[in-house]
């Protein structure tokens, strides 16, 4: 109504301002429409998979920004990647109910789950060695349940459901996964959550950090690499960025002599971080 009054009775200056404002509004609408259409055209032409690969070119520039907070001045290995930075007290408490299935698991159930491959290899192996002490057993069960959920979440790529991990996953954990381990992308006129290469690297780093807490700060990286469906070079890049000492795993239970497993150890003092000079060259070639 004010615009109509200015149009009918306003001064020349007011009419010019009104006309300018209307032109700007039209321009903004045209620009928004053009950007939306361009984004849709790019996605339609290249597909989500190709876009994920494009994003990966930028994502792997600096793995370190996707790592859990690192306390370089820590006096103990457990303080380098603090447990509270992986799971907050509220998130940890929420895991009590779903993790009960692990707390009370029997050897027969572990065998059945192994045959069904219903959980990742790391978790299935660790379930065989749950502590007898009730508090320690509950703690390890919660950690394993969350680690298993993280790994399964990493398989999803594009997330279309509000609760992708099912109704048994606590709401606070679902929110954590969506907020911390996905990127936003545009597709078919709507915003979607995408697990890009950077988010896969971030999930891997948090999986490693949690596995270190579970395994007294030494863990089999090859088992985690296979569970995460990663190339060994990618796993080693992330492990080294996390300042782990990587060595060949010898004499571990269940390993054959010809299996070249890599062991990651978090110990103090932390190794000096080296910049990867040839990683950028490798990316450009791909």
XYZ file of N, CA, C and O in Angstrom, residues 59 65-69 85-88 91 146-147 149-159 164-165 172-184 192-210 228:
236
model
N 38.637 -31.763 -1.029
C 38.510 -32.282 0.330
C 39.813 -32.832 0.886
O 40.079 -32.712 2.075
N 42.320 -30.948 9.012
C 41.193 -30.148 9.488
C 39.978 -31.008 9.810
O 39.018 -30.524 10.401
N 40.012 -32.289 9.417
C 38.887 -33.176 9.690
C 39.160 -34.136 10.845
O 38.363 -35.018 11.122
N 40.286 -33.956 11.522
C 40.629 -34.838 12.632
C 39.943 -34.393 13.913
O 39.574 -33.225 14.059
N 39.785 -35.310 14.874
C 39.301 -34.885 16.194
C 40.296 -33.885 16.772
O 41.476 -33.883 16.413
N 39.840 -33.004 17.689
C 40.762 -32.046 18.314
C 41.965 -32.760 18.924
O 41.812 -33.733 19.653
N 35.717 -35.553 23.300
C 35.631 -34.933 21.979
C 35.104 -35.902 20.932
O 34.766 -35.495 19.816
N 35.063 -37.163 21.272
C 34.494 -38.176 20.379
C 33.025 -38.404 20.727
O 32.158 -38.431 19.852
N 32.749 -38.547 22.011
C 31.385 -38.724 22.509
C 31.184 -37.819 23.720
O 31.914 -37.937 24.709
N 30.216 -36.928 23.628
C 29.909 -36.076 24.777
C 29.239 -36.914 25.869
O 28.732 -38.011 25.595
N 25.737 -37.889 24.843
C 25.734 -38.904 23.781
C 26.120 -40.270 24.342
O 25.510 -41.289 23.994
N 28.805 -47.591 18.985
C 28.930 -46.320 18.258
C 29.906 -46.455 17.097
O 29.661 -45.935 16.005
N 31.013 -47.168 17.307
C 31.988 -47.365 16.236
C 31.355 -48.113 15.068
O 31.538 -47.750 13.901
N 28.215 -48.182 14.296
C 27.245 -47.273 13.680
C 27.946 -46.258 12.779
O 27.471 -45.955 11.677
N 29.067 -45.727 13.239
C 29.848 -44.782 12.429
C 30.273 -45.406 11.104
O 30.151 -44.793 10.041
N 30.784 -46.635 11.173
C 31.257 -47.307 9.962
C 30.099 -47.572 9.001
O 30.196 -47.328 7.798
N 28.986 -48.056 9.519
C 27.821 -48.311 8.661
C 27.300 -47.005 8.060
O 26.862 -46.976 6.902
N 27.352 -45.930 8.837
C 26.900 -44.619 8.352
C 27.749 -44.163 7.166
O 27.236 -43.545 6.228
N 29.032 -44.497 7.192
C 29.941 -44.054 6.127
C 29.622 -44.692 4.782
O 30.074 -44.214 3.742
N 28.843 -45.771 4.777
C 28.492 -46.453 3.525
C 27.359 -45.748 2.757
O 27.107 -46.088 1.605
N 26.676 -44.804 3.384
C 25.405 -44.330 2.833
C 25.530 -43.368 1.659
O 24.616 -43.253 0.866
N 26.637 -42.612 1.556
C 26.880 -41.642 0.475
C 25.864 -40.504 0.518
O 26.123 -39.456 1.052
N 24.704 -40.669 -0.113
C 23.670 -39.631 -0.064
C 22.576 -40.085 0.895
O 22.026 -41.173 0.758
N 22.271 -39.235 1.893
C 21.342 -39.620 2.951
C 19.977 -39.001 2.687
O 19.847 -37.788 2.592
N 18.628 -42.155 9.385
C 19.154 -43.179 8.462
C 19.614 -44.462 9.131
O 19.687 -45.499 8.484
N 19.924 -44.407 10.432
C 20.442 -45.603 11.100
C 19.346 -46.398 11.807
O 19.641 -47.324 12.574
N 19.806 -38.292 19.653
C 20.988 -37.444 19.823
C 22.158 -37.960 18.987
O 22.985 -37.183 18.487
N 22.230 -39.274 18.782
C 23.293 -39.852 17.959
C 23.009 -39.601 16.480
O 23.912 -39.258 15.707
N 21.744 -39.752 16.072
C 21.365 -39.448 14.684
C 21.690 -37.999 14.348
O 22.230 -37.702 13.272
N 21.367 -37.105 15.282
C 21.644 -35.682 15.062
C 23.148 -35.425 14.962
O 23.607 -34.635 14.136
N 23.917 -36.112 15.787
C 25.379 -35.964 15.749
C 25.929 -36.411 14.390
O 26.773 -35.737 13.795
N 25.455 -37.554 13.900
C 25.918 -38.074 12.617
C 25.613 -37.105 11.480
O 26.479 -36.812 10.635
N 24.389 -36.591 11.460
C 23.976 -35.694 10.376
C 24.706 -34.358 10.451
O 25.120 -33.801 9.434
N 24.890 -33.851 11.656
C 25.501 -32.526 11.835
C 27.010 -32.555 11.615
O 27.566 -31.659 10.974
N 27.679 -33.575 12.126
C 29.144 -33.584 12.146
C 29.795 -34.369 11.015
O 30.987 -34.175 10.750
N 29.051 -35.273 10.386
C 29.693 -36.166 9.428
C 29.051 -36.163 8.042
O 29.179 -37.124 7.288
N 28.320 -35.093 7.711
C 27.773 -34.957 6.356
C 28.021 -33.544 5.844
O 28.202 -32.607 6.609
N 28.040 -33.426 4.514
C 28.091 -32.127 3.844
C 26.732 -31.884 3.193
O 26.034 -32.823 2.829
N 26.386 -30.610 3.041
C 25.132 -30.271 2.387
C 25.363 -30.126 0.890
O 26.356 -29.551 0.448
N 20.338 -31.849 0.212
C 20.541 -33.206 0.718
C 21.831 -33.281 1.531
O 22.724 -32.457 1.368
N 21.893 -34.272 2.397
C 23.110 -34.531 3.170
C 23.941 -35.573 2.431
O 23.446 -36.645 2.083
N 25.202 -35.242 2.234
C 26.103 -36.063 1.425
C 27.324 -36.452 2.258
O 27.855 -35.633 3.005
N 27.745 -37.704 2.151
C 29.006 -38.110 2.774
C 30.085 -38.014 1.695
O 30.281 -38.932 0.909
N 30.731 -36.864 1.651
C 31.768 -36.589 0.659
C 33.064 -37.271 1.081
O 33.145 -37.905 2.138
N 34.103 -37.112 0.266
C 35.403 -37.705 0.594
C 35.947 -37.141 1.903
O 36.545 -37.861 2.705
N 35.730 -35.851 2.127
C 36.217 -35.245 3.375
C 35.479 -35.811 4.579
O 36.081 -36.053 5.638
N 34.177 -36.043 4.442
C 33.415 -36.593 5.552
C 33.790 -38.059 5.802
O 33.815 -38.513 6.941
N 34.099 -38.778 4.740
C 34.575 -40.163 4.891
C 35.899 -40.164 5.661
O 36.125 -41.000 6.545
N 36.773 -39.203 5.328
C 38.049 -39.086 6.042
C 37.810 -38.733 7.511
O 38.477 -39.258 8.404
N 36.848 -37.846 7.753
C 36.542 -37.447 9.128
C 35.993 -38.629 9.925
O 36.413 -38.860 11.071
N 35.069 -39.375 9.330
C 34.529 -40.558 10.004
C 35.651 -41.538 10.318
O 35.737 -42.085 11.424
N 36.543 -41.746 9.352
C 37.663 -42.670 9.549
C 38.532 -42.226 10.714
O 38.939 -43.046 11.547
N 38.815 -40.927 10.797
C 39.653 -40.406 11.882
C 38.997 -40.636 13.241
O 39.663 -41.026 14.211
N 37.681 -40.421 13.322
C 36.988 -40.625 14.595
C 36.896 -42.111 14.932
O 36.955 -42.489 16.094
N 36.761 -42.958 13.900
C 36.771 -44.412 14.118
C 38.122 -44.843 14.682
O 38.197 -45.623 15.642
N 39.205 -44.331 14.096
C 40.548 -44.669 14.579
C 40.728 -44.198 16.019
O 41.233 -44.936 16.874
N 40.317 -42.961 16.301
C 40.473 -42.412 17.651
C 39.715 -43.251 18.676
O 40.233 -43.546 19.766
N 38.510 -43.670 18.318
C 37.711 -44.488 19.236
C 38.330 -45.872 19.401
O 38.387 -46.415 20.514
N 36.135 -49.924 6.627
C 35.762 -48.631 6.054
C 35.766 -48.651 4.521
O 35.369 -47.673 3.887
